[in-house]
Tab-separated table of C-alpha atoms in Angstrom:
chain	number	residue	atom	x	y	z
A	1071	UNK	CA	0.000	0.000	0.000
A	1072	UNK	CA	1.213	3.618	-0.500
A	1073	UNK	CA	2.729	5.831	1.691
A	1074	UNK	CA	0.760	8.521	2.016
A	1075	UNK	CA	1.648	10.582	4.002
A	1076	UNK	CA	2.820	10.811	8.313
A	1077	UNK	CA	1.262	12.751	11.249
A	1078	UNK	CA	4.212	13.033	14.212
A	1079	UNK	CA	2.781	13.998	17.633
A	1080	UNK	CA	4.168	17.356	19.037
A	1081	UNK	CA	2.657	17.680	22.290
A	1082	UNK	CA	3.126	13.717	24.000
A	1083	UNK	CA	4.090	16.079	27.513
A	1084	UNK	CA	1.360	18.069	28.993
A	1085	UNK	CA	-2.532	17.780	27.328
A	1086	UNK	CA	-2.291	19.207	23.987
A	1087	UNK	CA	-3.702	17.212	20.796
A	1088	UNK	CA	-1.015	18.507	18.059
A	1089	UNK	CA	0.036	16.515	15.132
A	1090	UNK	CA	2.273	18.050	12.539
A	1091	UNK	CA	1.494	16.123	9.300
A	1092	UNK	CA	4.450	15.024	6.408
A	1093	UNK	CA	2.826	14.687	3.036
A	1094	UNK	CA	4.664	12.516	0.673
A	1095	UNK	CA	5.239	15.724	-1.307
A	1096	UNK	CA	7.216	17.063	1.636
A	1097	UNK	CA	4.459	19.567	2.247
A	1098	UNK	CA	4.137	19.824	6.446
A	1099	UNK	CA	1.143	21.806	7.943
A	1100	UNK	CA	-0.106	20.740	11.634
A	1101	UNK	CA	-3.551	19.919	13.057
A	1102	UNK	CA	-4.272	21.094	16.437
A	1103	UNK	CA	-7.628	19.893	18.420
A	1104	UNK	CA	-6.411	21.153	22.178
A	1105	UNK	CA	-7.488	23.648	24.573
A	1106	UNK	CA	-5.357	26.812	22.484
A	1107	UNK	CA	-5.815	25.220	19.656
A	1108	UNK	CA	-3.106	27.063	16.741
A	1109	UNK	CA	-3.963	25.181	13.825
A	1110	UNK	CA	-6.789	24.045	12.450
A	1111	UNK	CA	-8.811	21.057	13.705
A	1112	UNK	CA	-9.352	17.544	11.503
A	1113	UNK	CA	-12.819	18.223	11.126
A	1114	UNK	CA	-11.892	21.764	9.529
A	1115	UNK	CA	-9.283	20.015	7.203
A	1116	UNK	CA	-11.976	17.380	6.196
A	1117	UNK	CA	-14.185	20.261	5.261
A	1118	UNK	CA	-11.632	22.463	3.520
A	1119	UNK	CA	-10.860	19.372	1.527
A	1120	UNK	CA	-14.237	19.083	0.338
A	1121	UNK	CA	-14.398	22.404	-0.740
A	1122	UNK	CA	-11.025	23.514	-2.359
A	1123	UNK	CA	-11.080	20.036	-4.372
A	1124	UNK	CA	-14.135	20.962	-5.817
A	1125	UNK	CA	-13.116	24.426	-6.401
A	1126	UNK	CA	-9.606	23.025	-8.040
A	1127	UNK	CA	-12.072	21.084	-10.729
A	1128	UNK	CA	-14.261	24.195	-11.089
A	1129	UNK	CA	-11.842	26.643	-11.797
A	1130	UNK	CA	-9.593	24.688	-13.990
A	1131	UNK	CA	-12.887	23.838	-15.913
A	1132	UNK	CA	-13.898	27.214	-16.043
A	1133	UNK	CA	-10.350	28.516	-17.450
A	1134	UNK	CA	-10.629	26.411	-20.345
A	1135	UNK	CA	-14.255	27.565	-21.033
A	1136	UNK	CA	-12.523	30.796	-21.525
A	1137	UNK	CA	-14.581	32.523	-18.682
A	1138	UNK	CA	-13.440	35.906	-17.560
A	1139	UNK	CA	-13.042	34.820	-13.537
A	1140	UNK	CA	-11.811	37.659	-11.254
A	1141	UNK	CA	-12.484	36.274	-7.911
A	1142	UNK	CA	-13.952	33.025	-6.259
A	1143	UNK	CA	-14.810	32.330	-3.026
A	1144	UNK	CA	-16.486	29.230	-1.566
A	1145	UNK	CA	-18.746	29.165	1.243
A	1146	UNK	CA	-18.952	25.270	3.159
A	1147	UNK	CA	-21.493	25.153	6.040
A	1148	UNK	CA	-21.980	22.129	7.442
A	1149	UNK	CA	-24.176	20.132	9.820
A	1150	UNK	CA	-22.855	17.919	12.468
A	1151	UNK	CA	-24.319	14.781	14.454
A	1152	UNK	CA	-24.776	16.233	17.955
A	1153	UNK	CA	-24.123	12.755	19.517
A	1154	UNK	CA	-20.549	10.944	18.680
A	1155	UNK	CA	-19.219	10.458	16.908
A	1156	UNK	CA	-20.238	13.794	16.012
A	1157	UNK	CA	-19.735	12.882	12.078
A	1158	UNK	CA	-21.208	15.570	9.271
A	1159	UNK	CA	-24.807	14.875	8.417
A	1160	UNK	CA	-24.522	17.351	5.570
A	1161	UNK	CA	-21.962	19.519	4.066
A	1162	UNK	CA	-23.370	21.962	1.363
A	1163	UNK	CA	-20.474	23.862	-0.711
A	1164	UNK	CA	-21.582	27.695	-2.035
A	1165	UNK	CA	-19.397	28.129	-4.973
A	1166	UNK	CA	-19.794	32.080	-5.223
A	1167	UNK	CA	-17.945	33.359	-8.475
A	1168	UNK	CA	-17.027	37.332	-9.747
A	1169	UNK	CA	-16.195	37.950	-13.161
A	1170	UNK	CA	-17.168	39.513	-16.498
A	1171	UNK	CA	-19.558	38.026	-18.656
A	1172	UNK	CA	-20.137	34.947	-17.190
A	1173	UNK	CA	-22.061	32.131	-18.356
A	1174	UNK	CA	-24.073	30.401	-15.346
A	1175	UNK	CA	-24.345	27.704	-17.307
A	1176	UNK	CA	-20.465	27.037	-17.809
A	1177	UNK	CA	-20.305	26.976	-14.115
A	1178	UNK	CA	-23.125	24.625	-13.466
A	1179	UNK	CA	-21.616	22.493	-15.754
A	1180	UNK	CA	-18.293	22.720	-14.258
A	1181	UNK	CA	-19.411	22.147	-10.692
A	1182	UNK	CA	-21.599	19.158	-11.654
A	1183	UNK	CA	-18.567	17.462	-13.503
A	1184	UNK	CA	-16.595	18.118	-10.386
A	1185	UNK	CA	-19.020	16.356	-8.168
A	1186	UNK	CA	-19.687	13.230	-10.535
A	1187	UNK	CA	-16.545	12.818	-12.454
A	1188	UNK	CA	-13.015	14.986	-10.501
A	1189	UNK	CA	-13.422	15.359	-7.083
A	1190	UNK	CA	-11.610	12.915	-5.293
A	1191	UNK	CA	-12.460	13.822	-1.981
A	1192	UNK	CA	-16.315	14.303	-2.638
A	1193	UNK	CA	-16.377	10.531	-3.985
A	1194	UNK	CA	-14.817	9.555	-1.079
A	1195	UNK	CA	-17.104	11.250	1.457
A	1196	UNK	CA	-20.400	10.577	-0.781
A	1197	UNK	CA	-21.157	7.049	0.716
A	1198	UNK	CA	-21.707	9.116	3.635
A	1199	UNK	CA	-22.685	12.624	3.656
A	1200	UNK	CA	-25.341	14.743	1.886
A	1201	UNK	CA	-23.607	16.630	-0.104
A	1202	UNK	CA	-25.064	19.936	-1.830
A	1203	UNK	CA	-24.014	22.701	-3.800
A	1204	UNK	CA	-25.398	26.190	-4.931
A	1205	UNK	CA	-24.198	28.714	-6.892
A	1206	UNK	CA	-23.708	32.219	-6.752
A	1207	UNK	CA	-22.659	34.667	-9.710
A	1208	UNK	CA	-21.821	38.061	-9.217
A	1209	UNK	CA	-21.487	39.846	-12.930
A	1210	UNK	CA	-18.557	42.576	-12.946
A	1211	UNK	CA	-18.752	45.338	-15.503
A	1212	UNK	CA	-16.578	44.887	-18.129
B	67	UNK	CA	-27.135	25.696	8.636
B	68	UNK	CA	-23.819	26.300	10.260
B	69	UNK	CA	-20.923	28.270	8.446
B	70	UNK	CA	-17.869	26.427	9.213
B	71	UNK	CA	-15.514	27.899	6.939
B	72	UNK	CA	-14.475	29.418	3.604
B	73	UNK	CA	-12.098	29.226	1.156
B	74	UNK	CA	-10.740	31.978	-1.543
B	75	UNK	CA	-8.809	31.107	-4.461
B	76	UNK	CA	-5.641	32.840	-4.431
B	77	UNK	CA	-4.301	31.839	-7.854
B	78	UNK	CA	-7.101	33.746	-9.970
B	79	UNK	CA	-5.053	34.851	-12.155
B	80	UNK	CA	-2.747	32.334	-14.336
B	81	UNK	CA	-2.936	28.482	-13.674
B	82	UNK	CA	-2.442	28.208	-10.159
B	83	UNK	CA	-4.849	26.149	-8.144
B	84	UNK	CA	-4.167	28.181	-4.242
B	85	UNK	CA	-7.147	27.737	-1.994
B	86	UNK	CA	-6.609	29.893	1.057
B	87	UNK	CA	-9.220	28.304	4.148
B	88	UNK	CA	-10.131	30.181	7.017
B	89	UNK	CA	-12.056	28.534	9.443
B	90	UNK	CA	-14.641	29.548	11.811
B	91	UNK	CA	-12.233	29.364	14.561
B	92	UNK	CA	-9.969	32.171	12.773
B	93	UNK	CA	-7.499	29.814	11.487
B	94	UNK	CA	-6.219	29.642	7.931
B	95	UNK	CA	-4.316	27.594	5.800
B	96	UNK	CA	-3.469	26.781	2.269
B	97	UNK	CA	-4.266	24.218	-0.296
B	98	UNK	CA	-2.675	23.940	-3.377
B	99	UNK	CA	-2.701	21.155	-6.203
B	100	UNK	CA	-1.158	23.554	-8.739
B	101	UNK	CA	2.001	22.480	-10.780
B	102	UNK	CA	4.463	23.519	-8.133
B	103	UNK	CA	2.645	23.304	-5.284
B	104	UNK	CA	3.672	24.864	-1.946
B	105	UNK	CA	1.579	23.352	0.291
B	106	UNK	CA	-0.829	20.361	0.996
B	107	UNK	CA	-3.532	18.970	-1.510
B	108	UNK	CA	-6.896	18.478	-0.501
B	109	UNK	CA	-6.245	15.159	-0.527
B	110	UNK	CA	-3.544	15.354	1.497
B	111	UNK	CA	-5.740	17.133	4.164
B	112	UNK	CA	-7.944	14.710	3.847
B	113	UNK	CA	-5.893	12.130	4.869
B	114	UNK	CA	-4.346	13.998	7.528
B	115	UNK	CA	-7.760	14.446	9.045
B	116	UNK	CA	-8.436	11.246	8.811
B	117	UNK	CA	-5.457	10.290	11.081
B	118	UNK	CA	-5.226	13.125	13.318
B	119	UNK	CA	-8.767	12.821	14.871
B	120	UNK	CA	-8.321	9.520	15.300
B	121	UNK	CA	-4.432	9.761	16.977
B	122	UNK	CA	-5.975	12.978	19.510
B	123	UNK	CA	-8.452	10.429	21.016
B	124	UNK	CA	-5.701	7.821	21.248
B	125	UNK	CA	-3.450	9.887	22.922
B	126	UNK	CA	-6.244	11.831	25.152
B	127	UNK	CA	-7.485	8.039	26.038
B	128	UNK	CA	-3.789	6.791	27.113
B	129	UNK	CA	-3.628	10.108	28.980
B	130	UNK	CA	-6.571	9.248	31.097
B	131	UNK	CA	-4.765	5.824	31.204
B	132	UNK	CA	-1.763	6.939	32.814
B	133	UNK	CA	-0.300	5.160	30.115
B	134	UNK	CA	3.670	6.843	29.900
B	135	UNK	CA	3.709	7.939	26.177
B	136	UNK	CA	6.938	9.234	25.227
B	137	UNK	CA	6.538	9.390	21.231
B	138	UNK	CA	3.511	8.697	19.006
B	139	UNK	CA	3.456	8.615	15.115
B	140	UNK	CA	0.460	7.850	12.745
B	141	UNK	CA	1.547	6.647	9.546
B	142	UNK	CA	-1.055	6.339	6.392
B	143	UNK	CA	-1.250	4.365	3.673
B	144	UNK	CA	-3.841	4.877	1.182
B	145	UNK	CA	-5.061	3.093	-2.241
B	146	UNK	CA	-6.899	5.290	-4.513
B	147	UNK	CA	-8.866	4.622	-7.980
B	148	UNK	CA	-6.914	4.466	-11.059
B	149	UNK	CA	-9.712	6.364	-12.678
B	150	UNK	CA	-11.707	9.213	-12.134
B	151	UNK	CA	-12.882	9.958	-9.718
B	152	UNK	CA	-9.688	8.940	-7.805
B	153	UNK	CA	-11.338	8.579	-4.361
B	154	UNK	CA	-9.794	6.927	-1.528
B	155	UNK	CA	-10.835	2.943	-1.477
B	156	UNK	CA	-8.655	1.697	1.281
B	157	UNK	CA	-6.858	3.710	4.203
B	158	UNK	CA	-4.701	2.183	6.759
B	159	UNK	CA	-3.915	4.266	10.192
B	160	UNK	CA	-0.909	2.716	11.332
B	161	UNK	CA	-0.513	3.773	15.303
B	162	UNK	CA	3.511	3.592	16.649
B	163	UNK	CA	3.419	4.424	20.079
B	164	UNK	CA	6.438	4.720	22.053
B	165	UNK	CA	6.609	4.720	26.111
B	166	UNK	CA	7.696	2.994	29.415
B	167	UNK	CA	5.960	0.155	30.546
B	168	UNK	CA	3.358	0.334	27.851
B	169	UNK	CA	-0.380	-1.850	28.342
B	170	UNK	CA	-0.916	-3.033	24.563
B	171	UNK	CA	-4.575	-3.529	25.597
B	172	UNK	CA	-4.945	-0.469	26.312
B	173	UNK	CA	-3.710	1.371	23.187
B	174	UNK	CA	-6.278	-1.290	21.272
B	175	UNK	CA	-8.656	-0.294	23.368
B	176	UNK	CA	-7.783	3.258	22.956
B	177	UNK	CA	-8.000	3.246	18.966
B	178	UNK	CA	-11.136	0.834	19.532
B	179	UNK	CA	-12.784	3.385	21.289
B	180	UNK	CA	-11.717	5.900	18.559
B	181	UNK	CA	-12.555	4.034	15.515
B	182	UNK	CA	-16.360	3.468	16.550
B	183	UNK	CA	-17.224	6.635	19.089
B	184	UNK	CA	-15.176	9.070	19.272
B	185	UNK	CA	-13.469	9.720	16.046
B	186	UNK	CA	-16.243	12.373	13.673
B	187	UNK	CA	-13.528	12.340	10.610
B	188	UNK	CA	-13.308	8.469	10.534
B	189	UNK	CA	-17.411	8.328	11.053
B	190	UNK	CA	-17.536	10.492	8.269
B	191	UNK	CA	-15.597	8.522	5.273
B	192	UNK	CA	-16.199	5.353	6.861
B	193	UNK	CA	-19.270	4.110	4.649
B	194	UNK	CA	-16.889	4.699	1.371
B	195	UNK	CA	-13.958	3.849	2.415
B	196	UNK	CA	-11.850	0.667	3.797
B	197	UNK	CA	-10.496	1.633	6.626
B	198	UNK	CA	-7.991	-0.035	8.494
B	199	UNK	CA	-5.619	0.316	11.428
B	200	UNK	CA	-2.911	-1.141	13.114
B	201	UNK	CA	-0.941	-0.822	16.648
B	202	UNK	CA	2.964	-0.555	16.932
B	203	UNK	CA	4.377	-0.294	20.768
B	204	UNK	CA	7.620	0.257	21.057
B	205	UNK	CA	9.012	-0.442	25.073
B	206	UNK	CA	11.548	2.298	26.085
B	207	UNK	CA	13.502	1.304	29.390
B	208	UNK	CA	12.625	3.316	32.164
């Protein structure tokens, strides 16, 4: 099996709950669940992951379309089992995107490609998790 | 439904694909799965989560177990589809714990109690995914 990836606990004195994680890419970033937390949690990773690999497809998609993209944010709110394990119920992803001239369609298209065909990480939660999307244009003069 | 975080693409411009996340918390990090990346891939993250929530309630168990943990890695080993989409199918948490006078029943128990209660990331994938685990002690003299 591959070798994904390492987390290394930093805090085994005391009560703190950091890992810093080795990607196999030699990328490092940590993951902090404690009282002070300084990083962000797993659960917060989980749900960035949703989001920016979705947004990777989308904009990548939209770039070849030729679309005229000047800003992109995206929104995830999520909803959370209140018992444990306190596992997300639903995560809904608000792809909100600023440009000129920009075809709504194109970006349905490209977010509904993302979530059937690209994302990695949404097939991998699916099984799961409701997952939604919506969509929010914001036309800039050109 | 509750906001837990948002992302904004960094790279508009050009081909980059740099997803800065900010949680709700006020934490932010960075994504990237451009061609030279400079920091973790949703993927990555992914799999980090996956491991990290599971190794803070391993080590906040063995805590409450006055179990003397002097080091603690997670290693990961994933499979992933050959096609698209190239979701995880298999994961493998692999738990080295280092200590004095370790109990290997209770750092089973410990990442027992994780796998099926406590542990919201692993909850989450777990009806897509394999996953797997397994322990490593390693005695230190005292």
């Amino acid at each position: 099996m591959k070798k994904n990836g390492r987390l290394v606990l930093e805090t085994v004195e005391g009560q703190g709950l950091r890992f810093r994680a080795e990607t196999d890419t030699n990328h490092t970033f940590i993951l902090d669940s404690g009282a002070d937390a300084r990083a962000p949690s797993p659960i917060d990773a989980l749900l960035a992951a949703v989001g920016a690999c979705s947004g990777m497809d989308v904009i990548s998609i939209l770039r070849k379309k030729r679309q005229a993209v000047t800003g992109y944010t995206i929104e995830l709110n999520g909803v959370r089992r209140d018992e444990h394990p306190r596992s997300f119920t639903h995560i809904e992803t608000v792809h909100q995107v600023r440009g000129r001239g920009l075809d709504r369609h194109a970006i349905e298209d490209a977010v509904r490609l993302s979530e059937t065909r690209y994302c990695a990480v949404h097939a991998t939660v699916a099984p799961g998790v409701a997952l939604s999307s919506r969509i929010e244009v914001e036309q800039e003069g050109s």
